[in-house]
Amino acid sequence: MVNKLYLKINKNNIINMNQLYKKFSIPCTNLSIIRWKPKAIIPIHNHKNQTCSMFILKGSLEEKVYNNTGLQGHYLVDTKILTRYQCSFINDEIGEHTVENLSNEDSWSLHYCKKTYNVDLEMSNSYY
């Protein structure tokens, strides 16, 4: 059995343990590039009020998507292996996910994350 290297998540951000994960933010954009060290895995997490796309630049990553049932925990709804030039998308409606570098080499991914806003447009008492 291969030992997997985990990253801890706190309430506000990801804590980089043992330099397994390095995020490079691109200024003035919603883009970032992540270098995933071999066998690095990020535990189940959400992207609250965000839509996030991930595009694989080098290597491969496994993404597992979960639904959170609250007290009963998470259950797996989808697993996919993403290789170079493939992409994935996650938001609150899809669920929560883990991302893991299955390879013995660094993998690189490009991420685009954008906040979503729920706007209820009520037209009552409106005048045109």
XYZ file of N, CA, C and O in Angstrom:
512
model
N 0.831 -1.178 0.000
C 0.000 0.000 0.000
C 0.880 1.247 0.000
O 1.822 1.353 0.757
N 0.562 2.183 -0.871
C 1.315 3.419 -0.980
C 0.852 4.389 0.091
O -0.345 4.575 0.302
N 1.806 4.998 0.796
C 1.433 6.034 1.759
C 1.046 7.282 0.996
O 1.769 7.736 0.121
N -0.105 7.846 1.330
C -0.555 9.070 0.693
C -0.203 10.240 1.586
O -0.275 10.150 2.800
N 0.191 11.338 0.974
C 0.550 12.530 1.706
C -0.643 13.466 1.692
O -1.172 13.793 0.644
N -1.086 13.881 2.854
C -2.291 14.680 2.969
C -1.968 16.132 3.286
O -0.967 16.434 3.892
N -2.861 16.992 2.885
C -2.798 18.402 3.239
C -3.920 18.682 4.211
O -5.028 18.198 4.051
N -3.635 19.468 5.244
C -4.665 19.853 6.197
C -5.409 21.067 5.677
O -4.840 21.922 5.030
N -6.685 21.134 5.973
C -7.481 22.294 5.598
C -7.997 22.928 6.881
O -8.484 22.235 7.763
N -7.874 24.229 6.986
C -8.534 24.904 8.093
C -9.720 25.666 7.541
O -10.048 25.566 6.363
N -10.363 26.441 8.384
C -11.601 27.102 8.017
C -11.435 28.053 6.827
O -12.321 28.180 6.004
N -10.309 28.706 6.725
C -10.149 29.747 5.723
C -9.272 29.388 4.527
O -9.390 29.990 3.476
N -8.368 28.462 4.683
C -7.476 28.167 3.565
C -6.804 26.817 3.724
O -7.003 26.129 4.692
N -5.995 26.499 2.761
C -5.276 25.235 2.773
C -3.913 25.470 3.412
O -3.237 26.442 3.102
N -3.540 24.606 4.319
C -2.230 24.690 4.943
C -1.296 23.764 4.182
O -1.569 22.583 4.021
N -0.212 24.292 3.698
C 0.740 23.509 2.924
C 1.640 22.722 3.875
O 2.451 23.294 4.580
N 1.490 21.402 3.882
C 2.320 20.557 4.730
C 3.401 19.906 3.870
O 3.121 19.334 2.827
N 4.639 20.006 4.299
C 5.780 19.374 3.632
C 5.953 19.826 2.179
O 6.475 19.096 1.355
N 5.482 21.023 1.863
C 5.645 21.580 0.515
C 5.108 20.650 -0.577
O 5.676 20.532 -1.651
N 3.983 19.990 -0.315
C 3.399 19.059 -1.277
C 2.547 19.757 -2.316
O 2.247 19.207 -3.358
N 2.181 20.975 -2.031
C 1.232 21.711 -2.849
C 1.718 23.153 -2.891
O 2.000 23.736 -1.855
N 1.865 23.708 -4.049
C 2.292 25.102 -4.164
C 1.380 25.816 -5.137
O 1.232 25.396 -6.287
N 0.739 26.881 -4.650
C -0.196 27.645 -5.473
C 0.454 28.959 -5.873
O 0.956 29.691 -5.029
N 0.425 29.232 -7.181
C 0.971 30.459 -7.723
C -0.192 31.285 -8.278
O -0.760 30.927 -9.309
N -0.563 32.345 -7.580
C -1.653 33.205 -8.038
C -1.148 34.150 -9.115
O -0.040 34.672 -9.023
N -1.973 34.354 -10.119
C -1.632 35.276 -11.199
C -2.307 36.608 -10.891
O -3.540 36.669 -10.846
N -1.521 37.651 -10.638
C -2.095 38.939 -10.208
C -3.134 39.489 -11.190
O -3.022 39.305 -12.404
N -4.117 40.171 -10.628
C -5.177 40.863 -11.384
C -6.064 39.911 -12.183
O -6.686 40.320 -13.169
N -6.092 38.637 -11.813
C -6.941 37.655 -12.488
C -7.565 36.733 -11.445
O -7.216 36.782 -10.270
N -8.434 35.865 -11.889
C -8.992 34.796 -11.055
C -8.265 33.485 -11.322
O -8.804 32.414 -11.077
N -7.056 33.575 -11.848
C -6.290 32.394 -12.234
C -5.184 32.083 -11.241
O -4.591 32.982 -10.644
N -4.908 30.797 -11.108
C -3.748 30.354 -10.341
C -3.234 29.056 -10.963
O -3.969 28.338 -11.646
N -1.966 28.800 -10.730
C -1.336 27.555 -11.179
C -0.911 26.806 -9.926
O -0.367 27.401 -8.990
N -1.203 25.506 -9.898
C -0.835 24.695 -8.738
C 0.139 23.609 -9.172
O -0.077 22.912 -10.160
N 1.236 23.498 -8.401
C 2.182 22.384 -8.575
C 1.861 21.356 -7.501
O 1.848 21.657 -6.315
N 1.555 20.148 -7.937
C 1.229 19.045 -7.038
C 2.442 18.128 -6.958
O 2.851 17.559 -7.967
N 3.007 17.956 -5.788
C 4.116 17.032 -5.607
C 3.603 15.591 -5.757
O 2.408 15.324 -5.652
N 4.505 14.638 -6.006
C 4.079 13.241 -6.158
C 3.283 12.738 -4.954
O 3.637 12.996 -3.809
N 2.175 12.071 -5.238
C 1.293 11.430 -4.257
C 0.579 12.420 -3.340
O -0.056 12.010 -2.371
N 0.650 13.702 -3.614
C -0.055 14.693 -2.789
C -1.555 14.536 -2.969
O -2.040 14.251 -4.058
N -2.295 14.718 -1.892
C -3.750 14.659 -1.942
C -4.301 15.763 -1.049
O -3.748 16.042 0.013
N -5.365 16.382 -1.509
C -6.056 17.377 -0.698
C -7.370 16.744 -0.259
O -8.078 16.152 -1.062
N -7.700 16.799 1.028
C -8.912 16.144 1.519
C -10.191 16.777 0.976
O -10.153 17.828 0.341
N -11.303 16.148 1.285
C -12.610 16.627 0.825
C -12.791 18.083 1.251
O -12.587 18.431 2.417
N -13.155 18.907 0.270
C -13.393 20.325 0.545
C -14.391 20.872 -0.462
O -14.645 20.270 -1.497
N -14.947 22.029 -0.136
C -15.866 22.674 -1.063
C -15.249 23.976 -1.556
O -14.171 24.366 -1.112
N -15.920 24.609 -2.462
C -15.527 25.923 -2.972
C -16.734 26.829 -2.769
O -17.387 27.235 -3.720
N -17.035 27.093 -1.509
C -18.247 27.796 -1.116
C -18.430 29.079 -1.919
O -17.560 29.922 -1.967
N -19.599 29.169 -2.545
C -19.980 30.343 -3.336
C -18.994 30.657 -4.463
O -18.788 31.815 -4.800
N -18.386 29.621 -5.014
C -17.475 29.805 -6.146
C -17.747 28.756 -7.215
O -18.179 27.649 -6.915
N -17.461 29.125 -8.448
C -17.356 28.155 -9.522
C -15.873 28.030 -9.813
O -15.159 29.028 -9.875
N -15.397 26.815 -9.946
C -13.966 26.592 -10.153
C -13.745 25.594 -11.288
O -14.336 24.515 -11.294
N -12.879 25.992 -12.203
C -12.471 25.115 -13.293
C -11.006 24.770 -13.112
O -10.205 25.618 -12.707
N -10.660 23.528 -13.426
C -9.283 23.055 -13.301
C -8.872 22.452 -14.646
O -9.581 21.615 -15.200
N -7.728 22.895 -15.166
C -7.203 22.447 -16.447
C -5.816 21.855 -16.204
O -4.957 22.506 -15.598
N -5.604 20.618 -16.642
C -4.340 19.931 -16.379
C -3.298 20.361 -17.416
O -3.499 20.223 -18.624
N -2.181 20.879 -16.917
C -1.087 21.327 -17.775
C -0.035 20.238 -17.978
O 0.530 20.105 -19.057
N 0.223 19.483 -16.918
C 1.242 18.427 -16.982
C 0.893 17.355 -15.963
O 0.446 17.653 -14.859
N 1.096 16.101 -16.332
C 0.832 14.994 -15.415
C -0.635 14.597 -15.417
O -1.354 14.816 -16.392
N -1.079 14.036 -14.310
C -2.479 13.635 -14.179
C -2.910 13.788 -12.727
O -2.101 13.674 -11.811
N -4.191 14.060 -12.556
C -4.781 14.199 -11.230
C -6.066 13.393 -11.168
O -6.779 13.289 -12.164
N -6.347 12.822 -10.013
C -7.612 12.135 -9.798
C -8.509 13.054 -8.980
O -8.106 13.553 -7.931
N -9.719 13.263 -9.476
C -10.704 14.043 -8.746
C -11.846 13.125 -8.349
O -12.377 12.394 -9.174
N -12.209 13.185 -7.066
C -13.371 12.452 -6.566
C -14.369 13.479 -6.059
O -14.010 14.362 -5.281
N -15.625 13.346 -6.504
C -16.681 14.276 -6.124
C -17.608 13.577 -5.136
O -17.981 12.421 -5.321
N -17.986 14.319 -4.088
C -18.809 13.787 -3.005
C -20.018 14.670 -2.771
O -19.957 15.885 -2.970
N -21.091 14.065 -2.286
C -22.209 14.808 -1.718
C -22.069 14.726 -0.207
O -21.727 13.673 0.335
N -22.337 15.829 0.461
C -22.256 15.888 1.910
C -23.660 15.728 2.483
O -24.534 16.540 2.211
N -23.860 14.687 3.272
C -25.178 14.428 3.848
C -25.308 14.999 5.252
O -26.274 14.717 5.946
N -24.339 15.782 5.667
C -24.383 16.352 7.013
C -23.900 15.360 8.044
O -22.764 14.910 7.987
N -24.769 14.976 8.953
C -24.376 14.090 10.045
C -23.946 12.713 9.574
O -23.167 12.031 10.232
N -24.466 12.271 8.435
C -24.120 10.940 7.931
C -22.830 10.944 7.119
O -22.381 9.906 6.670
N -22.224 12.108 6.906
C -20.947 12.188 6.219
C -21.070 12.367 4.718
O -22.093 12.800 4.206
N -20.033 11.994 4.011
C -19.952 12.162 2.562
C -20.152 10.834 1.847
O -19.783 9.792 2.368
N -20.724 10.895 0.656
C -20.737 9.703 -0.178
C -20.249 10.062 -1.574
O -20.502 11.130 -2.103
N -19.485 9.149 -2.141
C -18.839 9.336 -3.436
C -19.867 9.293 -4.554
O -20.679 8.374 -4.610
N -19.834 10.283 -5.456
C -20.761 10.300 -6.585
C -20.047 10.230 -7.937
O -20.659 9.881 -8.936
N -18.743 10.549 -7.972
C -18.027 10.514 -9.250
C -16.530 10.459 -8.997
O -16.031 11.042 -8.042
N -15.829 9.734 -9.870
C -14.369 9.682 -9.849
C -13.892 9.824 -11.277
O -14.442 9.194 -12.189
N -12.884 10.674 -11.475
C -12.317 10.794 -12.818
C -10.827 11.058 -12.746
O -10.345 11.716 -11.824
N -10.125 10.490 -13.697
C -8.698 10.734 -13.863
C -8.569 11.786 -14.958
O -9.048 11.579 -16.081
N -7.928 12.881 -14.626
C -7.723 13.968 -15.587
C -6.272 13.961 -16.025
O -5.360 13.968 -15.193
N -6.056 13.934 -17.325
C -4.708 13.961 -17.872
C -4.495 15.265 -18.641
O -5.407 16.082 -18.760
N -3.304 15.443 -19.160
C -2.921 16.687 -19.826
C -3.995 17.165 -20.809
O -4.508 16.389 -21.610
N -4.314 18.444 -20.706
C -5.281 19.164 -21.542
C -6.744 18.812 -21.245
O -7.628 19.253 -21.956
N -7.007 18.059 -20.193
C -8.389 17.811 -19.789
C -8.757 18.780 -18.667
O -7.882 19.322 -17.984
N -10.061 18.978 -18.496
C -10.487 19.919 -17.460
C -11.655 19.359 -16.661
O -12.291 18.388 -17.050
N -11.900 20.024 -15.528
C -12.984 19.655 -14.644
C -13.584 20.931 -14.072
O -12.940 21.981 -14.057
N -14.819 20.826 -13.584
C -15.542 21.974 -13.065
C -16.232 21.576 -11.771
O -16.776 20.471 -11.670
N -16.203 22.441 -10.774
C -16.883 22.162 -9.503
C -17.568 23.444 -9.012
O -17.088 24.539 -9.265
N -18.718 23.251 -8.365
C -19.407 24.342 -7.672
C -20.241 23.732 -6.556
O -20.233 22.518 -6.351
N -20.965 24.575 -5.815
C -21.749 24.100 -4.678
C -22.813 23.082 -5.077
O -23.108 22.157 -4.332
N -23.404 23.254 -6.243
C -24.461 22.335 -6.681
C -23.917 20.960 -7.029
O -24.585 19.957 -6.826
N -22.711 20.913 -7.568
C -22.101 19.625 -7.936
C -21.677 18.867 -6.693
O -21.885 17.668 -6.587
N -21.063 19.556 -5.734
C -20.653 18.906 -4.491
C -19.303 19.369 -3.999
O -18.853 20.473 -4.295
N -18.664 18.495 -3.258
C -17.337 18.730 -2.706
C -16.389 17.740 -3.362
O -16.828 16.759 -3.952
N -15.079 17.989 -3.258
C -14.173 17.075 -3.955
C -12.822 16.936 -3.271
O -12.477 17.702 -2.381
N -12.106 15.903 -3.695
C -10.694 15.730 -3.365
C -9.934 15.745 -4.678
O -10.482 15.415 -5.739
N -8.676 16.131 -4.612
C -7.799 16.090 -5.777
C -6.512 15.417 -5.333
O -5.976 15.727 -4.270
N -6.033 14.463 -6.146
C -4.837 13.703 -5.793
C -3.931 13.545 -7.008
O -4.392 13.271 -8.111
N -2.640 13.736 -6.778
C -1.642 13.451 -7.802
C -1.266 11.979 -7.666
O -0.641 11.578 -6.693
N -1.667 11.178 -8.625
C -1.409 9.736 -8.566
C 0.008 9.374 -9.004
O 0.458 8.262 -8.779
N 0.682 10.309 -9.610
C 1.961 10.016 -10.242
C 3.137 10.129 -9.277
O 3.019 10.662 -8.176
N 4.276 9.654 -9.708
C 5.529 9.775 -8.966
C 6.300 11.017 -9.392
O 7.468 11.171 -9.035
N 5.673 11.863 -10.187
C 6.275 13.111 -10.642
C 5.339 14.269 -10.322
O 4.157 14.061 -10.071
N 5.873 15.485 -10.373
C 5.024 16.658 -10.173
C 3.963 16.726 -11.259
O 4.210 16.368 -12.411
N 2.784 17.174 -10.870
C 1.724 17.505 -11.825
C 1.429 18.991 -11.672
O 1.635 19.569 -10.596
N 0.952 19.620 -12.750
C 0.652 21.045 -12.754
C -0.757 21.260 -13.285
O -1.174 20.606 -14.243
N -1.491 22.177 -12.654
C -2.843 22.476 -13.102
C -3.092 23.982 -13.048
O -2.527 24.691 -12.217
N -3.953 24.431 -13.960
C -4.379 25.828 -14.032
C -5.795 25.891 -13.478
O -6.647 25.082 -13.849
N -6.062 26.864 -12.591
C -7.365 26.982 -11.938
C -7.960 28.354 -12.181
O -7.272 29.371 -12.074
N -9.256 28.359 -12.495
C -10.023 29.601 -12.618
C -11.177 29.507 -11.638
O -12.027 28.632 -11.758
N -11.180 30.368 -10.651
C -12.242 30.374 -9.639
C -12.877 31.751 -9.593
O -12.183 32.767 -9.590
N -14.191 31.761 -9.567
C -14.931 33.008 -9.553
C -16.065 32.907 -8.549
O -16.776 31.903 -8.506
N -16.229 33.930 -7.753
C -17.328 33.974 -6.786
C -18.654 34.000 -7.527
O -18.781 34.614 -8.571
N -19.636 33.309 -6.957
C -20.995 33.353 -7.494
C -21.859 34.124 -6.517
O -21.606 34.132 -5.316
N -22.853 34.751 -7.037
C -23.756 35.529 -6.203
C -25.173 35.088 -6.506
O -25.562 34.985 -7.659
N -25.944 34.845 -5.467
C -27.350 34.500 -5.629
C -28.147 35.797 -5.563
O -28.181 36.456 -4.538
N -28.752 36.131 -6.659
C -29.512 37.367 -6.727
C -30.955 37.015 -7.040
O -31.254 36.390 -8.047
N -31.854 37.393 -6.154
C -33.283 37.215 -6.396
C -33.820 38.525 -6.936
O -33.766 39.554 -6.258
N -34.295 38.485 -8.139
C -34.842 39.689 -8.752
C -36.354 39.648 -8.632
O -37.023 38.861 -9.293
N -36.875 40.439 -7.751
C -38.324 40.519 -7.586
C -38.829 41.759 -8.290
O -38.299 42.842 -8.086
N -39.796 41.585 -9.095
C -40.324 42.689 -9.872
C -41.592 43.265 -9.262
O -42.263 44.078 -9.864
N -41.924 42.850 -8.038
C -43.150 43.375 -7.427
C -42.985 44.861 -7.153
O -41.921 45.353 -6.797
N -44.060 45.580 -7.367
C -44.095 47.026 -7.176
C -43.090 47.764 -8.037
O -42.571 48.794 -7.659
N -42.774 47.201 -9.188
C -41.853 47.871 -10.112
C -42.615 48.691 -11.115
O -43.724 48.339 -11.515
N -42.040 49.781 -11.495
C -42.645 50.659 -12.498
C -41.681 50.780 -13.666
O -40.487 50.955 -13.478
N -42.212 50.687 -14.857
C -41.371 50.790 -16.045
C -41.639 52.098 -16.734
O -42.688 52.589 -16.816
